[in-house]
Amino acid sequence: MIGTFWQEHRLTLSVVAVAAVVALLSVVEVDETEQAVVLRNGAPVSVINKFKPNQDFGQTGAGLYPRIPFFETLVRVDKRIQPIEMDRQLVISSDQQRLEVDAFALYRVIDPVLMVSTAGTMDRLKEQLQPILNSRLRRGLASHTFQTLLTAERGAVLAQIRQQFDREARQYGVQVIDVRIKRADLPEGTALERAFANMESAREQEATAIRADGQKQAQIIEADAEARAAQTYAASFGKDPGFYDFYRAMKSYEATMANPQIKSGTTIVLTPDNDYLRQFRGGGKATPAQGGGKAK
Amino acid sequence: MAAPPLLANHTPEGGDNTPSPEDGASTPPPAAGDGDPAPPRAGEPPRNPWAPEAPPPRRAPGIEEIFRQRRGGNGNKSGNGKDGKDGGKDGAPPPDLSHLLRLPPRHNGKSWWPSIIGGSLALGVMLSSVHALGLHEQGVVTTFGQYSKTLQPGFNWTLPWPFQQVEVRDVTTIKQLSVPNGEAENLMLTSDQSLVNISYVVRWSIRDLKLYSFQLKDPEGTVTEVAEAAMRASIAEVKLNDVMGGAASAEIGAHVQQRMQAVLDAYHAGVLIQGVDLKKADPPSKVNEAFQKVQAAQQDRSRYIQQARGYAQQTIARAEGEAAAFDRVYTQYKAAPEVTRRRMYYETMDRVLSQNDKVILPNGPTTYLPLPELRRRAEAVPDGNALPQPQPQIGGAQ
C-alpha cells in the first residue's frame, strides 16, 4: 500500500520532503543562553539575541529566526557569564615575600561579532584571555606588600586588576565582571617551613607565658591567703598582747620540748632559784608569767 | 521447469502464503540461473570436464538475480500488503522476520501501522506537554529557546516538543558544598601569617531558577569558587587564636555567608546562601606538637592555681582555727586570769619537763657539761670510774 502510494505520488512526496528540509534550514532557534552571529558568505551581517544589560529573560531576542539556507550561517556564542581559572601563579610581593595565588575571573561576551572576528570560538577566546589574566594578576599583585594581599585591602587591589584586565578583554568584545583570589598560599619549601617554624616558636612563647601567668596567679592567691590569716590572727590576738605572749610561749614550749615525736633527748638545766622550782624550794610567791617567759 | 524442485525446500515455510501471480513471475529468475548457463557456455571453448560446474553459472547471474528478487519482493509487498514476502528463493532469513512483524489483520483490511505511529506520536505529545512537578521542584519553560515562564509544583501544561521545552530542577532542597572535598589539609593564612587547617560546609539553594538557568555558565562551580574566595578573605582578617578559639567560628561563618551572598547577588546568580559552618579549624599537622605544648601549659597553669587555692584555704583555715582557739582560752582567762595562767603554766611544764632530762645546778649553766655524753659513758662502763675521765675534755672544750 505504502509502495503504491509512493509510486503514485513520488514526485509530490519528494517535493514535500525537500520543501520541509529547506523550511527547517531556513529557520534557526536561538537559545536564551546564547547569542548568534549571522554570517552571510562569511561576513557578519547581524547578531541575534545580543546581550544587553538589565534585560529580563523572556524579553531578550531569543527564539525562532528566519535565515537564508546555505548562504547564511550562524556562529553561536555563549551569552552567560563564563568562569575562567588562572593557573596557579607564584607572585612575589613588593616586600619580596613569595605567595602562590589561585585566582578566577568571570567574563561575558558583550560584542559577539568582535569576539568571533578576533578569537573565533569560545574555547579559543578562553585560551587567549588566560595569559592576559595571568600577567595582569601577577603584575597587579606584585606591586603590593604581602600583608596587603592577605587583608581586606586586597579588594581594592583586585578591583584595579579587574579594570586593567577588562580594558584588554574589550578588544575581544568581552566584559570582565569580576576577578577574585581563590587561594593565596605560601609556596612549598622554605617559605612554608619558615611559617611553620614561626608558628612553633610563637606557640612555645605562648606556653611559657601561660605557665608564668599561672605561677603569678598562684603567688597572688597564696599571699592573699597569708594576709587574711595575719589579719585574723591580729584581730584575735590583739585583744591582749600580754596574754598572747604567755599563751603562745606555752604552745611553743610544748611544740619544741614536749613533742613526743621529737626524741632528741633535750636536757634542761635548771637553777634552784628558777621560778618553776620556787615551791620546790618551799619559797614564796613569784609571777609565773615572768617565770614562764624566762623558763628557757 | 527446474524451479519447483529447487523451491520445494522452501515451500513449507511460505506454506500459508496464498500463491499469487507475482510468485509465478518471480520464480523464473532462479530457474534461469540454473537453466540458462548452458547457452552462453556453448559459445565458449571447452572447459575442464572435472571442474565443478555449479559455481560459474551461479556467480554470473547472481547480481542480476538479486535485483530481480528485489523487484519481485517489492512487487509482492505492494500487491499483498502485510504478507508480501513469500520466502526468498535463495532461502535467506527475511521471511522469518516478516512473521514477527506481521500483525493480525484489521477488520477493514488496512494496516495497523498508521494507527501505531499516530498513537505513539500522540503519546509523545502528551508526555512532553504534561509535567507533574514535585513539591520541591520548579521548571523553566522555553519556547523555541526563549524563556516564557517558570512552572510551579503540581500539574502543568505546556506546548509539546519542539515548541516548548521544560527543564525541571530541584529548587528548595538545600545543597551542601563541603570544602575540602575529602580529608586533605586545607591550609589558610591568617592575619598573623599563621596557617590553619579549615574545613567548612556551605548550604545553599536556588533562589531564582530563571537567573540560575540562564545567567551563569557554571553556577555550581561559581558557588564553590566564591565560597573559597570568601572564606580565605575572612580567615585572612582574623588572628589564628580567634579562628581556633571556636568562639569566633560562628561569626566567621556569618561573615562568609554575607560575603558570598553579596558577590553572587552582584552576578545575579539566583543563588541563596543558607549558611556557612566551620567544621574544623585545627593547627596544621606539622605544628600540632607545638599546639599540644600550649595545651599542656594551660593545664599547668590551672594546676598551679589549684594548688595555690588549696594552700590558701589551708592557711586561712589554720588562722581561723588558731584564732578561735585563742579566743576560747582568752574568754576563760578573762574570767579568772591568775589561776588560768598558773594552771596553763604548770600543765605545760608538766609535759615539757616530764619528757626531757632535767639537771638542777645551783649556779646555773655557767659551765657546759656534756651531760648526755657522760651518762652514755656511765652506762657503757658500769663501774663509775669512767666519770672523772671526761673532765680534761671539758676543760679543753672551754
mmCIF file with all atom_site columns, C-alpha atoms in Angstrom, chain A residues 69-218:
data_model
loop_
_atom_site.group_PDB
_atom_site.id
_atom_site.type_symbol
_atom_site.label_atom_id
_atom_site.label_alt_id
_atom_site.label_comp_id
_atom_site.label_asym_id
_atom_site.label_entity_id
_atom_site.label_seq_id
_atom_site.pdbx_PDB_ins_code
_atom_site.Cartn_x
_atom_site.Cartn_y
_atom_site.Cartn_z
_atom_site.occupancy
_atom_site.B_iso_or_equiv
_atom_site.pdbx_formal_charge
_atom_site.auth_seq_id
_atom_site.auth_comp_id
_atom_site.auth_asym_id
_atom_site.auth_atom_id
_atom_site.pdbx_PDB_model_num
ATOM 1   C CA . PRO A 1 69  ? 19.743 28.469 3.875  1.00 0.00 ? 69  PRO A CA 1
ATOM 2   C CA . PHE A 1 70  ? 23.234 27.804 2.537  1.00 0.00 ? 70  PHE A CA 1
ATOM 3   C CA . PHE A 1 71  ? 24.035 31.489 2.275  1.00 0.00 ? 71  PHE A CA 1
ATOM 4   C CA . GLU A 1 72  ? 23.722 32.391 5.895  1.00 0.00 ? 72  GLU A CA 1
ATOM 5   C CA . THR A 1 73  ? 25.481 30.536 8.647  1.00 0.00 ? 73  THR A CA 1
ATOM 6   C CA . LEU A 1 74  ? 25.220 31.044 12.367 1.00 0.00 ? 74  LEU A CA 1
ATOM 7   C CA . VAL A 1 75  ? 28.008 31.218 14.894 1.00 0.00 ? 75  VAL A CA 1
ATOM 8   C CA . ARG A 1 76  ? 26.637 30.685 18.353 1.00 0.00 ? 76  ARG A CA 1
ATOM 9   C CA . VAL A 1 77  ? 28.341 32.478 21.200 1.00 0.00 ? 77  VAL A CA 1
ATOM 10  C CA . ASP A 1 78  ? 27.517 31.736 24.796 1.00 0.00 ? 78  ASP A CA 1
ATOM 11  C CA . LYS A 1 79  ? 25.688 34.602 26.420 1.00 0.00 ? 79  LYS A CA 1
ATOM 12  C CA . ARG A 1 80  ? 26.158 33.506 30.013 1.00 0.00 ? 80  ARG A CA 1
ATOM 13  C CA . ILE A 1 81  ? 28.821 34.590 32.446 1.00 0.00 ? 81  ILE A CA 1
ATOM 14  C CA . GLN A 1 82  ? 31.838 32.400 31.891 1.00 0.00 ? 82  GLN A CA 1
ATOM 15  C CA . PRO A 1 83  ? 34.283 31.363 34.560 1.00 0.00 ? 83  PRO A CA 1
ATOM 16  C CA . ILE A 1 84  ? 37.967 31.372 33.787 1.00 0.00 ? 84  ILE A CA 1
ATOM 17  C CA . GLU A 1 85  ? 40.523 29.912 36.130 1.00 0.00 ? 85  GLU A CA 1
ATOM 18  C CA . MET A 1 86  ? 44.007 31.211 36.401 1.00 0.00 ? 86  MET A CA 1
ATOM 19  C CA . ASP A 1 87  ? 46.864 28.764 36.569 1.00 0.00 ? 87  ASP A CA 1
ATOM 20  C CA . ARG A 1 88  ? 48.498 28.621 39.944 1.00 0.00 ? 88  ARG A CA 1
ATOM 21  C CA . GLN A 1 89  ? 50.931 31.521 39.948 1.00 0.00 ? 89  GLN A CA 1
ATOM 22  C CA . LEU A 1 90  ? 53.923 32.385 42.025 1.00 0.00 ? 90  LEU A CA 1
ATOM 23  C CA . VAL A 1 91  ? 53.643 36.043 42.917 1.00 0.00 ? 91  VAL A CA 1
ATOM 24  C CA . ILE A 1 92  ? 56.425 37.958 44.580 1.00 0.00 ? 92  ILE A CA 1
ATOM 25  C CA . SER A 1 93  ? 55.064 40.781 46.670 1.00 0.00 ? 93  SER A CA 1
ATOM 26  C CA . SER A 1 94  ? 56.772 44.163 46.900 1.00 0.00 ? 94  SER A CA 1
ATOM 27  C CA . ASP A 1 95  ? 58.407 43.103 50.162 1.00 0.00 ? 95  ASP A CA 1
ATOM 28  C CA . GLN A 1 96  ? 59.949 40.074 48.442 1.00 0.00 ? 96  GLN A CA 1
ATOM 29  C CA . GLN A 1 97  ? 57.618 37.533 50.005 1.00 0.00 ? 97  GLN A CA 1
ATOM 30  C CA . ARG A 1 98  ? 56.567 34.694 47.802 1.00 0.00 ? 98  ARG A CA 1
ATOM 31  C CA . LEU A 1 99  ? 52.955 33.783 47.518 1.00 0.00 ? 99  LEU A CA 1
ATOM 32  C CA . GLU A 1 100 ? 51.201 31.155 45.478 1.00 0.00 ? 100 GLU A CA 1
ATOM 33  C CA . VAL A 1 101 ? 47.982 32.506 44.097 1.00 0.00 ? 101 VAL A CA 1
ATOM 34  C CA . ASP A 1 102 ? 44.932 30.793 42.644 1.00 0.00 ? 102 ASP A CA 1
ATOM 35  C CA . ALA A 1 103 ? 42.517 33.211 41.085 1.00 0.00 ? 103 ALA A CA 1
ATOM 36  C CA . PHE A 1 104 ? 39.458 33.149 38.927 1.00 0.00 ? 104 PHE A CA 1
ATOM 37  C CA . ALA A 1 105 ? 37.658 35.655 36.803 1.00 0.00 ? 105 ALA A CA 1
ATOM 38  C CA . LEU A 1 106 ? 34.187 35.903 35.356 1.00 0.00 ? 106 LEU A CA 1
ATOM 39  C CA . TYR A 1 107 ? 33.530 37.447 31.996 1.00 0.00 ? 107 TYR A CA 1
ATOM 40  C CA . ARG A 1 108 ? 30.823 37.779 29.433 1.00 0.00 ? 108 ARG A CA 1
ATOM 41  C CA . VAL A 1 109 ? 30.909 38.265 25.692 1.00 0.00 ? 109 VAL A CA 1
ATOM 42  C CA . ILE A 1 110 ? 29.114 41.539 25.064 1.00 0.00 ? 110 ILE A CA 1
ATOM 43  C CA . ASP A 1 111 ? 30.152 42.029 21.463 1.00 0.00 ? 111 ASP A CA 1
ATOM 44  C CA . PRO A 1 112 ? 29.846 38.671 19.763 1.00 0.00 ? 112 PRO A CA 1
ATOM 45  C CA . VAL A 1 113 ? 30.826 39.988 16.337 1.00 0.00 ? 113 VAL A CA 1
ATOM 46  C CA . LEU A 1 114 ? 34.073 41.351 17.683 1.00 0.00 ? 114 LEU A CA 1
ATOM 47  C CA . MET A 1 115 ? 34.623 38.178 19.619 1.00 0.00 ? 115 MET A CA 1
ATOM 48  C CA . VAL A 1 116 ? 34.053 35.986 16.570 1.00 0.00 ? 116 VAL A CA 1
ATOM 49  C CA . SER A 1 117 ? 36.343 38.077 14.418 1.00 0.00 ? 117 SER A CA 1
ATOM 50  C CA . THR A 1 118 ? 39.151 38.235 16.978 1.00 0.00 ? 118 THR A CA 1
ATOM 51  C CA . ALA A 1 119 ? 39.026 34.900 18.732 1.00 0.00 ? 119 ALA A CA 1
ATOM 52  C CA . GLY A 1 120 ? 36.600 32.767 16.776 1.00 0.00 ? 120 GLY A CA 1
ATOM 53  C CA . THR A 1 121 ? 35.223 30.308 19.284 1.00 0.00 ? 121 THR A CA 1
ATOM 54  C CA . MET A 1 122 ? 34.585 30.387 22.999 1.00 0.00 ? 122 MET A CA 1
ATOM 55  C CA . ASP A 1 123 ? 37.392 27.908 23.597 1.00 0.00 ? 123 ASP A CA 1
ATOM 56  C CA . ARG A 1 124 ? 39.889 29.946 21.679 1.00 0.00 ? 124 ARG A CA 1
ATOM 57  C CA . LEU A 1 125 ? 38.707 33.056 23.475 1.00 0.00 ? 125 LEU A CA 1
ATOM 58  C CA . LYS A 1 126 ? 39.447 31.408 26.788 1.00 0.00 ? 126 LYS A CA 1
ATOM 59  C CA . GLU A 1 127 ? 42.875 30.384 25.597 1.00 0.00 ? 127 GLU A CA 1
ATOM 60  C CA . GLN A 1 128 ? 43.610 33.957 24.658 1.00 0.00 ? 128 GLN A CA 1
ATOM 61  C CA . LEU A 1 129 ? 42.235 35.519 27.824 1.00 0.00 ? 129 LEU A CA 1
ATOM 62  C CA . GLN A 1 130 ? 44.094 33.192 30.157 1.00 0.00 ? 130 GLN A CA 1
ATOM 63  C CA . PRO A 1 131 ? 47.604 34.595 29.639 1.00 0.00 ? 131 PRO A CA 1
ATOM 64  C CA . ILE A 1 132 ? 46.282 38.125 29.870 1.00 0.00 ? 132 ILE A CA 1
ATOM 65  C CA . LEU A 1 133 ? 44.668 37.381 33.199 1.00 0.00 ? 133 LEU A CA 1
ATOM 66  C CA . ASN A 1 134 ? 47.813 35.667 34.422 1.00 0.00 ? 134 ASN A CA 1
ATOM 67  C CA . SER A 1 135 ? 50.103 38.538 33.606 1.00 0.00 ? 135 SER A CA 1
ATOM 68  C CA . ARG A 1 136 ? 47.654 41.171 34.860 1.00 0.00 ? 136 ARG A CA 1
ATOM 69  C CA . LEU A 1 137 ? 47.324 39.415 38.161 1.00 0.00 ? 137 LEU A CA 1
ATOM 70  C CA . ARG A 1 138 ? 50.987 38.804 38.634 1.00 0.00 ? 138 ARG A CA 1
ATOM 71  C CA . ARG A 1 139 ? 51.852 42.370 37.793 1.00 0.00 ? 139 ARG A CA 1
ATOM 72  C CA . GLY A 1 140 ? 48.970 43.786 39.791 1.00 0.00 ? 140 GLY A CA 1
ATOM 73  C CA . LEU A 1 141 ? 49.755 41.798 42.903 1.00 0.00 ? 141 LEU A CA 1
ATOM 74  C CA . ALA A 1 142 ? 53.496 42.266 42.727 1.00 0.00 ? 142 ALA A CA 1
ATOM 75  C CA . SER A 1 143 ? 53.238 45.971 43.478 1.00 0.00 ? 143 SER A CA 1
ATOM 76  C CA . HIS A 1 144 ? 51.715 45.357 46.892 1.00 0.00 ? 144 HIS A CA 1
ATOM 77  C CA . THR A 1 145 ? 53.015 44.132 50.188 1.00 0.00 ? 145 THR A CA 1
ATOM 78  C CA . PHE A 1 146 ? 52.379 40.670 51.437 1.00 0.00 ? 146 PHE A CA 1
ATOM 79  C CA . GLN A 1 147 ? 50.167 41.901 54.241 1.00 0.00 ? 147 GLN A CA 1
ATOM 80  C CA . THR A 1 148 ? 48.025 43.893 51.827 1.00 0.00 ? 148 THR A CA 1
ATOM 81  C CA . LEU A 1 149 ? 47.443 40.834 49.716 1.00 0.00 ? 149 LEU A CA 1
ATOM 82  C CA . LEU A 1 150 ? 46.189 38.959 52.716 1.00 0.00 ? 150 LEU A CA 1
ATOM 83  C CA . THR A 1 151 ? 43.907 41.541 54.206 1.00 0.00 ? 151 THR A CA 1
ATOM 84  C CA . ALA A 1 152 ? 40.797 43.391 53.217 1.00 0.00 ? 152 ALA A CA 1
ATOM 85  C CA . GLU A 1 153 ? 42.723 45.896 51.161 1.00 0.00 ? 153 GLU A CA 1
ATOM 86  C CA . ARG A 1 154 ? 43.144 43.289 48.524 1.00 0.00 ? 154 ARG A CA 1
ATOM 87  C CA . GLY A 1 155 ? 39.591 44.008 47.462 1.00 0.00 ? 155 GLY A CA 1
ATOM 88  C CA . ALA A 1 156 ? 40.825 47.328 46.123 1.00 0.00 ? 156 ALA A CA 1
ATOM 89  C CA . VAL A 1 157 ? 43.841 45.685 44.523 1.00 0.00 ? 157 VAL A CA 1
ATOM 90  C CA . LEU A 1 158 ? 41.607 43.192 42.762 1.00 0.00 ? 158 LEU A CA 1
ATOM 91  C CA . ALA A 1 159 ? 39.223 45.889 41.580 1.00 0.00 ? 159 ALA A CA 1
ATOM 92  C CA . GLN A 1 160 ? 42.186 47.571 39.962 1.00 0.00 ? 160 GLN A CA 1
ATOM 93  C CA . ILE A 1 161 ? 43.292 44.336 38.333 1.00 0.00 ? 161 ILE A CA 1
ATOM 94  C CA . ARG A 1 162 ? 39.773 43.747 37.119 1.00 0.00 ? 162 ARG A CA 1
ATOM 95  C CA . GLN A 1 163 ? 39.749 47.154 35.466 1.00 0.00 ? 163 GLN A CA 1
ATOM 96  C CA . GLN A 1 164 ? 43.013 46.521 33.693 1.00 0.00 ? 164 GLN A CA 1
ATOM 97  C CA . PHE A 1 165 ? 42.004 43.055 32.610 1.00 0.00 ? 165 PHE A CA 1
ATOM 98  C CA . ASP A 1 166 ? 38.682 44.422 31.412 1.00 0.00 ? 166 ASP A CA 1
ATOM 99  C CA . ARG A 1 167 ? 40.393 47.066 29.316 1.00 0.00 ? 167 ARG A CA 1
ATOM 100 C CA . GLU A 1 168 ? 42.353 44.431 27.453 1.00 0.00 ? 168 GLU A CA 1
ATOM 101 C CA . ALA A 1 169 ? 39.499 41.976 27.208 1.00 0.00 ? 169 ALA A CA 1
ATOM 102 C CA . ARG A 1 170 ? 37.340 44.584 25.481 1.00 0.00 ? 170 ARG A CA 1
ATOM 103 C CA . GLN A 1 171 ? 39.468 44.018 22.385 1.00 0.00 ? 171 GLN A CA 1
ATOM 104 C CA . TYR A 1 172 ? 37.779 40.652 22.196 1.00 0.00 ? 172 TYR A CA 1
ATOM 105 C CA . GLY A 1 173 ? 34.328 42.033 22.851 1.00 0.00 ? 173 GLY A CA 1
ATOM 106 C CA . VAL A 1 174 ? 34.473 40.715 26.373 1.00 0.00 ? 174 VAL A CA 1
ATOM 107 C CA . GLN A 1 175 ? 33.460 42.374 29.611 1.00 0.00 ? 175 GLN A CA 1
ATOM 108 C CA . VAL A 1 176 ? 35.234 41.253 32.750 1.00 0.00 ? 176 VAL A CA 1
ATOM 109 C CA . ILE A 1 177 ? 32.787 41.056 35.604 1.00 0.00 ? 177 ILE A CA 1
ATOM 110 C CA . ASP A 1 178 ? 34.968 40.055 38.491 1.00 0.00 ? 178 ASP A CA 1
ATOM 111 C CA . VAL A 1 179 ? 38.431 38.911 39.430 1.00 0.00 ? 179 VAL A CA 1
ATOM 112 C CA . ARG A 1 180 ? 38.915 37.119 42.718 1.00 0.00 ? 180 ARG A CA 1
ATOM 113 C CA . ILE A 1 181 ? 41.714 35.424 44.545 1.00 0.00 ? 181 ILE A CA 1
ATOM 114 C CA . LYS A 1 182 ? 40.605 31.976 45.499 1.00 0.00 ? 182 LYS A CA 1
ATOM 115 C CA . ARG A 1 183 ? 43.674 30.962 47.410 1.00 0.00 ? 183 ARG A CA 1
ATOM 116 C CA . ALA A 1 184 ? 46.818 32.749 48.471 1.00 0.00 ? 184 ALA A CA 1
ATOM 117 C CA . ASP A 1 185 ? 49.217 30.285 49.969 1.00 0.00 ? 185 ASP A CA 1
ATOM 118 C CA . LEU A 1 186 ? 52.806 30.200 50.954 1.00 0.00 ? 186 LEU A CA 1
ATOM 119 C CA . PRO A 1 187 ? 54.759 28.170 48.431 1.00 0.00 ? 187 PRO A CA 1
ATOM 120 C CA . GLU A 1 188 ? 56.042 24.765 49.442 1.00 0.00 ? 188 GLU A CA 1
ATOM 121 C CA . GLY A 1 189 ? 59.595 24.833 50.720 1.00 0.00 ? 189 GLY A CA 1
ATOM 122 C CA . THR A 1 190 ? 61.403 27.482 52.696 1.00 0.00 ? 190 THR A CA 1
ATOM 123 C CA . ALA A 1 191 ? 58.552 29.941 52.992 1.00 0.00 ? 191 ALA A CA 1
ATOM 124 C CA . LEU A 1 192 ? 56.170 27.326 54.288 1.00 0.00 ? 192 LEU A CA 1
ATOM 125 C CA . GLU A 1 193 ? 58.804 25.834 56.583 1.00 0.00 ? 193 GLU A CA 1
ATOM 126 C CA . ARG A 1 194 ? 59.559 29.255 57.962 1.00 0.00 ? 194 ARG A CA 1
ATOM 127 C CA . ALA A 1 195 ? 55.906 29.893 58.623 1.00 0.00 ? 195 ALA A CA 1
ATOM 128 C CA . PHE A 1 196 ? 55.651 26.610 60.463 1.00 0.00 ? 196 PHE A CA 1
ATOM 129 C CA . ALA A 1 197 ? 58.798 27.432 62.449 1.00 0.00 ? 197 ALA A CA 1
ATOM 130 C CA . ASN A 1 198 ? 57.352 30.815 63.341 1.00 0.00 ? 198 ASN A CA 1
ATOM 131 C CA . MET A 1 199 ? 54.177 29.203 64.477 1.00 0.00 ? 199 MET A CA 1
ATOM 132 C CA . GLU A 1 200 ? 56.086 26.758 66.592 1.00 0.00 ? 200 GLU A CA 1
ATOM 133 C CA . SER A 1 201 ? 58.157 29.387 68.333 1.00 0.00 ? 201 SER A CA 1
ATOM 134 C CA . ALA A 1 202 ? 55.094 31.514 68.842 1.00 0.00 ? 202 ALA A CA 1
ATOM 135 C CA . ARG A 1 203 ? 53.403 28.546 70.494 1.00 0.00 ? 203 ARG A CA 1
ATOM 136 C CA . GLU A 1 204 ? 56.373 27.905 72.707 1.00 0.00 ? 204 GLU A CA 1
ATOM 137 C CA . GLN A 1 205 ? 56.421 31.504 73.768 1.00 0.00 ? 205 GLN A CA 1
ATOM 138 C CA . GLU A 1 206 ? 52.735 31.305 74.465 1.00 0.00 ? 206 GLU A CA 1
ATOM 139 C CA . ALA A 1 207 ? 53.244 28.187 76.550 1.00 0.00 ? 207 ALA A CA 1
ATOM 140 C CA . THR A 1 208 ? 55.939 29.889 78.612 1.00 0.00 ? 208 THR A CA 1
ATOM 141 C CA . ALA A 1 209 ? 53.760 32.929 79.101 1.00 0.00 ? 209 ALA A CA 1
ATOM 142 C CA . ILE A 1 210 ? 50.865 30.759 80.188 1.00 0.00 ? 210 ILE A CA 1
ATOM 143 C CA . ARG A 1 211 ? 52.980 28.950 82.770 1.00 0.00 ? 211 ARG A CA 1
ATOM 144 C CA . ALA A 1 212 ? 54.406 32.206 84.115 1.00 0.00 ? 212 ALA A CA 1
ATOM 145 C CA . ASP A 1 213 ? 50.912 33.587 84.376 1.00 0.00 ? 213 ASP A CA 1
ATOM 146 C CA . GLY A 1 214 ? 49.876 30.513 86.320 1.00 0.00 ? 214 GLY A CA 1
ATOM 147 C CA . GLN A 1 215 ? 52.742 30.969 88.735 1.00 0.00 ? 215 GLN A CA 1
ATOM 148 C CA . LYS A 1 216 ? 51.936 34.612 89.171 1.00 0.00 ? 216 LYS A CA 1
ATOM 149 C CA . GLN A 1 217 ? 48.324 33.912 89.930 1.00 0.00 ? 217 GLN A CA 1
ATOM 150 C CA . ALA A 1 218 ? 49.300 31.172 92.368 1.00 0.00 ? 218 ALA A CA 1
#
